[in-house]
């Protein structure tokens, strides 16, 4: 699959088959994340793969509530990847302070995209989540309280009839300019 085909095929999947994701495929995804660039090569992430059904159920429950129910589909996903933000290298932290930038936030975004693109290439669906009960998940997965969970990613097989949606984006002319902001 060409990169262009991959970019068009990758989408947020919110329905999953109750099919186990093979460890070999998970490892290939993790190898892709391992290649992701990061500020000063800090690689400020640790990914906790949650595939134990009981534990995954508890983590999934931490992504929705009675008042916020849009993440209930997470229960269907056979795997949840938890991207934990690790401490960046000293030079990255110094640069981030000077420039008032959170480089590890950018870095996990790049890592997450590597994760999702590789999963798509392998025939798997993903959905990146930013809404979750961080303290509950930290407790469930023994993540130190000094660490921040950046994102969760669901992973699994979408049903055959899961429709590839047409990507709705702003007109391309609205997202760029040359030589000056306009």
PDB file of C-alpha atoms in Angstrom:
ATOM      1  CA  UNK A   1       0.000   0.000   0.000  1.00  0.00           C
ATOM      2  CA  UNK A   2       1.415   3.404  -0.926  1.00  0.00           C
ATOM      3  CA  UNK A   3       1.652   6.117   1.700  1.00  0.00           C
ATOM      4  CA  UNK A   4      -1.098   8.057  -0.064  1.00  0.00           C
ATOM      5  CA  UNK A   5      -3.417   5.021   0.004  1.00  0.00           C
ATOM      6  CA  UNK A   6      -2.582   4.478   3.672  1.00  0.00           C
ATOM      7  CA  UNK A   7      -3.367   8.109   4.537  1.00  0.00           C
ATOM      8  CA  UNK A   8      -6.738   7.845   2.812  1.00  0.00           C
ATOM      9  CA  UNK A   9      -7.574   4.485   4.400  1.00  0.00           C
ATOM     10  CA  UNK A  10      -6.703   5.380   8.017  1.00  0.00           C
ATOM     11  CA  UNK A  11      -9.752   6.491   9.941  1.00  0.00           C
ATOM     12  CA  UNK A  12     -11.108   6.461  13.476  1.00  0.00           C
ATOM     13  CA  UNK A  13     -12.784   3.093  13.982  1.00  0.00           C
ATOM     14  CA  UNK A  14     -15.558   2.944  16.555  1.00  0.00           C
ATOM     15  CA  UNK A  15     -16.799  -0.615  16.054  1.00  0.00           C
ATOM     16  CA  UNK A  16     -14.729  -3.746  16.553  1.00  0.00           C
ATOM     17  CA  UNK A  17     -15.056  -7.481  16.081  1.00  0.00           C
ATOM     18  CA  UNK A  18     -14.474  -9.668  19.154  1.00  0.00           C
ATOM     19  CA  UNK A  19     -11.322 -11.025  17.494  1.00  0.00           C
ATOM     20  CA  UNK A  20      -7.957 -11.240  19.228  1.00  0.00           C
ATOM     21  CA  UNK A  21      -5.214  -9.075  17.755  1.00  0.00           C
ATOM     22  CA  UNK A  22      -2.174 -11.211  17.095  1.00  0.00           C
ATOM     23  CA  UNK A  23       0.910 -10.411  19.218  1.00  0.00           C
ATOM     24  CA  UNK A  24       3.025 -10.396  16.040  1.00  0.00           C
ATOM     25  CA  UNK A  25       0.949  -7.523  14.670  1.00  0.00           C
ATOM     26  CA  UNK A  26       1.139  -5.626  17.948  1.00  0.00           C
ATOM     27  CA  UNK A  27       4.928  -6.012  17.892  1.00  0.00           C
ATOM     28  CA  UNK A  28       5.098  -4.710  14.308  1.00  0.00           C
ATOM     29  CA  UNK A  29       3.095  -1.664  15.412  1.00  0.00           C
ATOM     30  CA  UNK A  30       5.451  -1.121  18.353  1.00  0.00           C
ATOM     31  CA  UNK A  31       8.430  -1.386  15.982  1.00  0.00           C
ATOM     32  CA  UNK A  32       6.862   1.396  13.881  1.00  0.00           C
ATOM     33  CA  UNK A  33       6.458   3.555  17.003  1.00  0.00           C
ATOM     34  CA  UNK A  34      10.075   2.809  17.879  1.00  0.00           C
ATOM     35  CA  UNK A  35      11.063   4.534  14.613  1.00  0.00           C
ATOM     36  CA  UNK A  36       9.074   7.704  15.353  1.00  0.00           C
ATOM     37  CA  UNK A  37      11.138  10.873  15.578  1.00  0.00           C
ATOM     38  CA  UNK A  38      11.150  13.001  18.724  1.00  0.00           C
ATOM     39  CA  UNK A  39      12.751  16.195  19.971  1.00  0.00           C
ATOM     40  CA  UNK A  40      16.444  15.508  20.664  1.00  0.00           C
ATOM     41  CA  UNK A  41      15.619  11.819  20.190  1.00  0.00           C
ATOM     42  CA  UNK A  42      14.150  11.778  23.707  1.00  0.00           C
ATOM     43  CA  UNK A  43      11.489   9.192  22.815  1.00  0.00           C
ATOM     44  CA  UNK A  44       9.466  10.398  25.810  1.00  0.00           C
ATOM     45  CA  UNK A  45       6.873   7.645  25.777  1.00  0.00           C
ATOM     46  CA  UNK A  46       6.085   4.270  27.207  1.00  0.00           C
ATOM     47  CA  UNK A  47       3.210   2.326  25.732  1.00  0.00           C
ATOM     48  CA  UNK A  48       1.209   0.026  27.956  1.00  0.00           C
ATOM     49  CA  UNK A  49      -0.631  -2.527  25.826  1.00  0.00           C
ATOM     50  CA  UNK A  50      -3.786  -3.653  27.589  1.00  0.00           C
ATOM     51  CA  UNK A  51      -5.110  -6.905  26.136  1.00  0.00           C
ATOM     52  CA  UNK A  52      -6.139  -8.843  29.235  1.00  0.00           C
ATOM     53  CA  UNK A  53      -9.947  -8.868  28.834  1.00  0.00           C
ATOM     54  CA  UNK A  54     -10.793  -8.084  32.470  1.00  0.00           C
ATOM     55  CA  UNK A  55      -8.234  -5.316  32.793  1.00  0.00           C
ATOM     56  CA  UNK A  56      -9.162  -3.935  29.368  1.00  0.00           C
ATOM     57  CA  UNK A  57     -12.795  -3.780  30.492  1.00  0.00           C
ATOM     58  CA  UNK A  58     -11.823  -1.711  33.532  1.00  0.00           C
ATOM     59  CA  UNK A  59      -9.660   0.643  31.448  1.00  0.00           C
ATOM     60  CA  UNK A  60     -12.468   0.970  28.890  1.00  0.00           C
ATOM     61  CA  UNK A  61     -14.889   1.950  31.671  1.00  0.00           C
ATOM     62  CA  UNK A  62     -12.519   4.805  32.542  1.00  0.00           C
ATOM     63  CA  UNK A  63     -13.140   6.378  29.116  1.00  0.00           C
ATOM     64  CA  UNK A  64     -16.814   7.204  29.633  1.00  0.00           C
ATOM     65  CA  UNK A  65     -19.412   7.936  32.301  1.00  0.00           C
ATOM     66  CA  UNK A  66     -23.165   8.389  32.613  1.00  0.00           C
ATOM     67  CA  UNK A  67     -22.865  11.997  31.506  1.00  0.00           C
ATOM     68  CA  UNK A  68     -20.154  11.424  28.865  1.00  0.00           C
ATOM     69  CA  UNK A  69     -21.048   8.308  26.924  1.00  0.00           C
ATOM     70  CA  UNK A  70     -19.439   8.876  23.512  1.00  0.00           C
ATOM     71  CA  UNK A  71     -16.565   6.460  24.208  1.00  0.00           C
ATOM     72  CA  UNK A  72     -18.680   3.394  25.032  1.00  0.00           C
ATOM     73  CA  UNK A  73     -17.410   1.741  21.843  1.00  0.00           C
ATOM     74  CA  UNK A  74     -14.045   1.303  23.620  1.00  0.00           C
ATOM     75  CA  UNK A  75     -15.543  -1.739  25.382  1.00  0.00           C
ATOM     76  CA  UNK A  76     -15.574  -3.555  22.005  1.00  0.00           C
ATOM     77  CA  UNK A  77     -11.909  -3.011  21.218  1.00  0.00           C
ATOM     78  CA  UNK A  78      -9.788  -6.065  22.010  1.00  0.00           C
ATOM     79  CA  UNK A  79      -6.726  -3.900  22.754  1.00  0.00           C
ATOM     80  CA  UNK A  80      -6.183  -0.487  24.304  1.00  0.00           C
ATOM     81  CA  UNK A  81      -2.764   1.140  24.022  1.00  0.00           C
ATOM     82  CA  UNK A  82      -2.008   3.673  26.754  1.00  0.00           C
ATOM     83  CA  UNK A  83       0.630   6.230  25.757  1.00  0.00           C
ATOM     84  CA  UNK A  84       2.399   7.446  28.859  1.00  0.00           C
ATOM     85  CA  UNK A  85       4.499  10.589  28.610  1.00  0.00           C
ATOM     86  CA  UNK A  86       7.948   9.955  30.016  1.00  0.00           C
ATOM     87  CA  UNK A  87      10.486  12.553  31.085  1.00  0.00           C
ATOM     88  CA  UNK A  88      12.292  14.005  28.066  1.00  0.00           C
ATOM     89  CA  UNK A  89      16.038  14.468  27.900  1.00  0.00           C
ATOM     90  CA  UNK A  90      17.441  17.430  29.793  1.00  0.00           C
ATOM     91  CA  UNK A  91      18.256  19.353  26.617  1.00  0.00           C
ATOM     92  CA  UNK A  92      14.665  18.889  25.413  1.00  0.00           C
ATOM     93  CA  UNK A  93      13.293  20.105  28.742  1.00  0.00           C
ATOM     94  CA  UNK A  94      15.596  23.136  28.712  1.00  0.00           C
ATOM     95  CA  UNK A  95      14.641  23.948  25.126  1.00  0.00           C
ATOM     96  CA  UNK A  96      10.964  23.497  25.940  1.00  0.00           C
ATOM     97  CA  UNK A  97      11.236  25.875  28.876  1.00  0.00           C
ATOM     98  CA  UNK A  98      13.071  28.500  26.824  1.00  0.00           C
ATOM     99  CA  UNK A  99      10.643  28.215  23.903  1.00  0.00           C
ATOM    100  CA  UNK A 100       7.544  27.644  26.086  1.00  0.00           C
ATOM    101  CA  UNK A 101       6.790  24.418  24.227  1.00  0.00           C
ATOM    102  CA  UNK A 102       5.705  20.980  25.395  1.00  0.00           C
ATOM    103  CA  UNK A 103       7.832  18.896  23.028  1.00  0.00           C
ATOM    104  CA  UNK A 104       6.832  15.536  24.565  1.00  0.00           C
ATOM    105  CA  UNK A 105       3.196  16.341  23.669  1.00  0.00           C
ATOM    106  CA  UNK A 106       4.197  16.728  20.027  1.00  0.00           C
ATOM    107  CA  UNK A 107       6.340  13.630  20.207  1.00  0.00           C
ATOM    108  CA  UNK A 108       3.552  11.361  21.430  1.00  0.00           C
ATOM    109  CA  UNK A 109       1.347  12.719  18.651  1.00  0.00           C
ATOM    110  CA  UNK A 110       3.935  11.583  16.128  1.00  0.00           C
ATOM    111  CA  UNK A 111       4.270   8.224  17.904  1.00  0.00           C
ATOM    112  CA  UNK A 112       0.478   7.809  17.903  1.00  0.00           C
ATOM    113  CA  UNK A 113       0.303   8.482  14.172  1.00  0.00           C
ATOM    114  CA  UNK A 114       3.036   5.891  13.518  1.00  0.00           C
ATOM    115  CA  UNK A 115       0.975   3.471  15.631  1.00  0.00           C
ATOM    116  CA  UNK A 116      -2.226   4.152  13.693  1.00  0.00           C
ATOM    117  CA  UNK A 117      -0.681   4.092  10.230  1.00  0.00           C
ATOM    118  CA  UNK A 118       1.101   0.784  10.852  1.00  0.00           C
ATOM    119  CA  UNK A 119      -2.093  -0.703  12.297  1.00  0.00           C
ATOM    120  CA  UNK A 120      -3.987   0.385   9.184  1.00  0.00           C
ATOM    121  CA  UNK A 121      -1.337  -1.177   6.966  1.00  0.00           C
ATOM    122  CA  UNK A 122      -1.791  -4.436   8.905  1.00  0.00           C
ATOM    123  CA  UNK A 123      -5.578  -4.405   8.403  1.00  0.00           C
ATOM    124  CA  UNK A 124      -6.431  -3.152  11.888  1.00  0.00           C
ATOM    125  CA  UNK A 125      -8.560  -0.242  13.008  1.00  0.00           C
ATOM    126  CA  UNK A 126      -7.674   2.385  15.593  1.00  0.00           C
ATOM    127  CA  UNK A 127      -9.175   5.363  17.360  1.00  0.00           C
ATOM    128  CA  UNK A 128      -7.163   7.927  19.308  1.00  0.00           C
ATOM    129  CA  UNK A 129      -8.787   8.988  22.581  1.00  0.00           C
ATOM    130  CA  UNK A 130      -8.098  12.064  24.631  1.00  0.00           C
ATOM    131  CA  UNK A 131     -11.065  11.722  27.014  1.00  0.00           C
ATOM    132  CA  UNK A 132     -10.458   9.388  29.967  1.00  0.00           C
ATOM    133  CA  UNK A 133     -10.116   9.237  33.728  1.00  0.00           C
ATOM    134  CA  UNK A 134      -6.357   9.505  34.040  1.00  0.00           C
ATOM    135  CA  UNK A 135      -6.135   8.773  37.771  1.00  0.00           C
ATOM    136  CA  UNK A 136      -8.238   5.633  37.450  1.00  0.00           C
ATOM    137  CA  UNK A 137      -6.147   4.306  34.566  1.00  0.00           C
ATOM    138  CA  UNK A 138      -2.904   5.166  36.372  1.00  0.00           C
ATOM    139  CA  UNK A 139      -4.131   3.139  39.330  1.00  0.00           C
ATOM    140  CA  UNK A 140      -5.292   0.194  37.195  1.00  0.00           C
ATOM    141  CA  UNK A 141      -1.993  -0.023  35.303  1.00  0.00           C
ATOM    142  CA  UNK A 142       0.412   0.915  38.121  1.00  0.00           C
ATOM    143  CA  UNK A 143       1.547   4.037  36.263  1.00  0.00           C
ATOM    144  CA  UNK A 144       3.458   6.347  38.612  1.00  0.00           C
ATOM    145  CA  UNK A 145       1.493   9.433  39.634  1.00  0.00           C
ATOM    146  CA  UNK A 146       4.328  11.643  38.349  1.00  0.00           C
ATOM    147  CA  UNK A 147       3.728  10.364  34.826  1.00  0.00           C
ATOM    148  CA  UNK A 148       1.020  11.763  32.575  1.00  0.00           C
ATOM    149  CA  UNK A 149      -1.093   9.689  30.229  1.00  0.00           C
ATOM    150  CA  UNK A 150      -1.127  11.498  26.901  1.00  0.00           C
ATOM    151  CA  UNK A 151      -3.466   9.400  24.787  1.00  0.00           C
ATOM    152  CA  UNK A 152      -5.229   6.080  24.535  1.00  0.00           C
ATOM    153  CA  UNK A 153      -5.576   4.210  21.247  1.00  0.00           C
ATOM    154  CA  UNK A 154      -8.104   1.462  20.641  1.00  0.00           C
ATOM    155  CA  UNK A 155      -6.945  -1.358  18.389  1.00  0.00           C
ATOM    156  CA  UNK A 156      -8.774  -4.202  16.721  1.00  0.00           C
ATOM    157  CA  UNK A 157     -10.453  -5.535  13.627  1.00  0.00           C
ATOM    158  CA  UNK A 158     -13.319  -3.515  12.216  1.00  0.00           C
ATOM    159  CA  UNK A 159     -16.287  -5.435  10.783  1.00  0.00           C
ATOM    160  CA  UNK A 160     -16.057  -6.154   7.026  1.00  0.00           C
ATOM    161  CA  UNK A 161     -18.945  -3.786   6.371  1.00  0.00           C
ATOM    162  CA  UNK A 162     -17.406  -0.921   8.360  1.00  0.00           C
ATOM    163  CA  UNK A 163     -17.596   1.851   5.857  1.00  0.00           C
ATOM    164  CA  UNK A 164     -14.578   3.824   4.813  1.00  0.00           C
ATOM    165  CA  UNK A 165     -15.880   7.301   5.360  1.00  0.00           C
ATOM    166  CA  UNK A 166     -15.173  10.152   3.019  1.00  0.00           C
ATOM    167  CA  UNK A 167     -12.759  12.448   4.799  1.00  0.00           C
ATOM    168  CA  UNK A 168     -14.315  15.835   5.363  1.00  0.00           C
ATOM    169  CA  UNK A 169     -11.660  18.481   5.685  1.00  0.00           C
ATOM    170  CA  UNK A 170     -11.385  22.224   5.275  1.00  0.00           C
ATOM    171  CA  UNK A 171     -10.560  23.296   1.745  1.00  0.00           C
ATOM    172  CA  UNK A 172      -6.811  22.871   1.355  1.00  0.00           C
ATOM    173  CA  UNK A 173      -6.387  26.574   0.623  1.00  0.00           C
ATOM    174  CA  UNK A 174      -7.465  27.304   4.208  1.00  0.00           C
ATOM    175  CA  UNK A 175      -4.663  25.334   5.836  1.00  0.00           C
ATOM    176  CA  UNK A 176      -1.551  26.894   4.304  1.00  0.00           C
ATOM    177  CA  UNK A 177       0.075  29.999   2.917  1.00  0.00           C
ATOM    178  CA  UNK A 178       3.476  30.665   1.411  1.00  0.00           C
ATOM    179  CA  UNK A 179       6.024  33.081   2.838  1.00  0.00           C
ATOM    180  CA  UNK A 180       3.633  34.867   5.207  1.00  0.00           C
ATOM    181  CA  UNK A 181       0.615  34.135   7.317  1.00  0.00           C
ATOM    182  CA  UNK A 182      -2.546  35.084   5.502  1.00  0.00           C
TER     183      UNK A 182
END
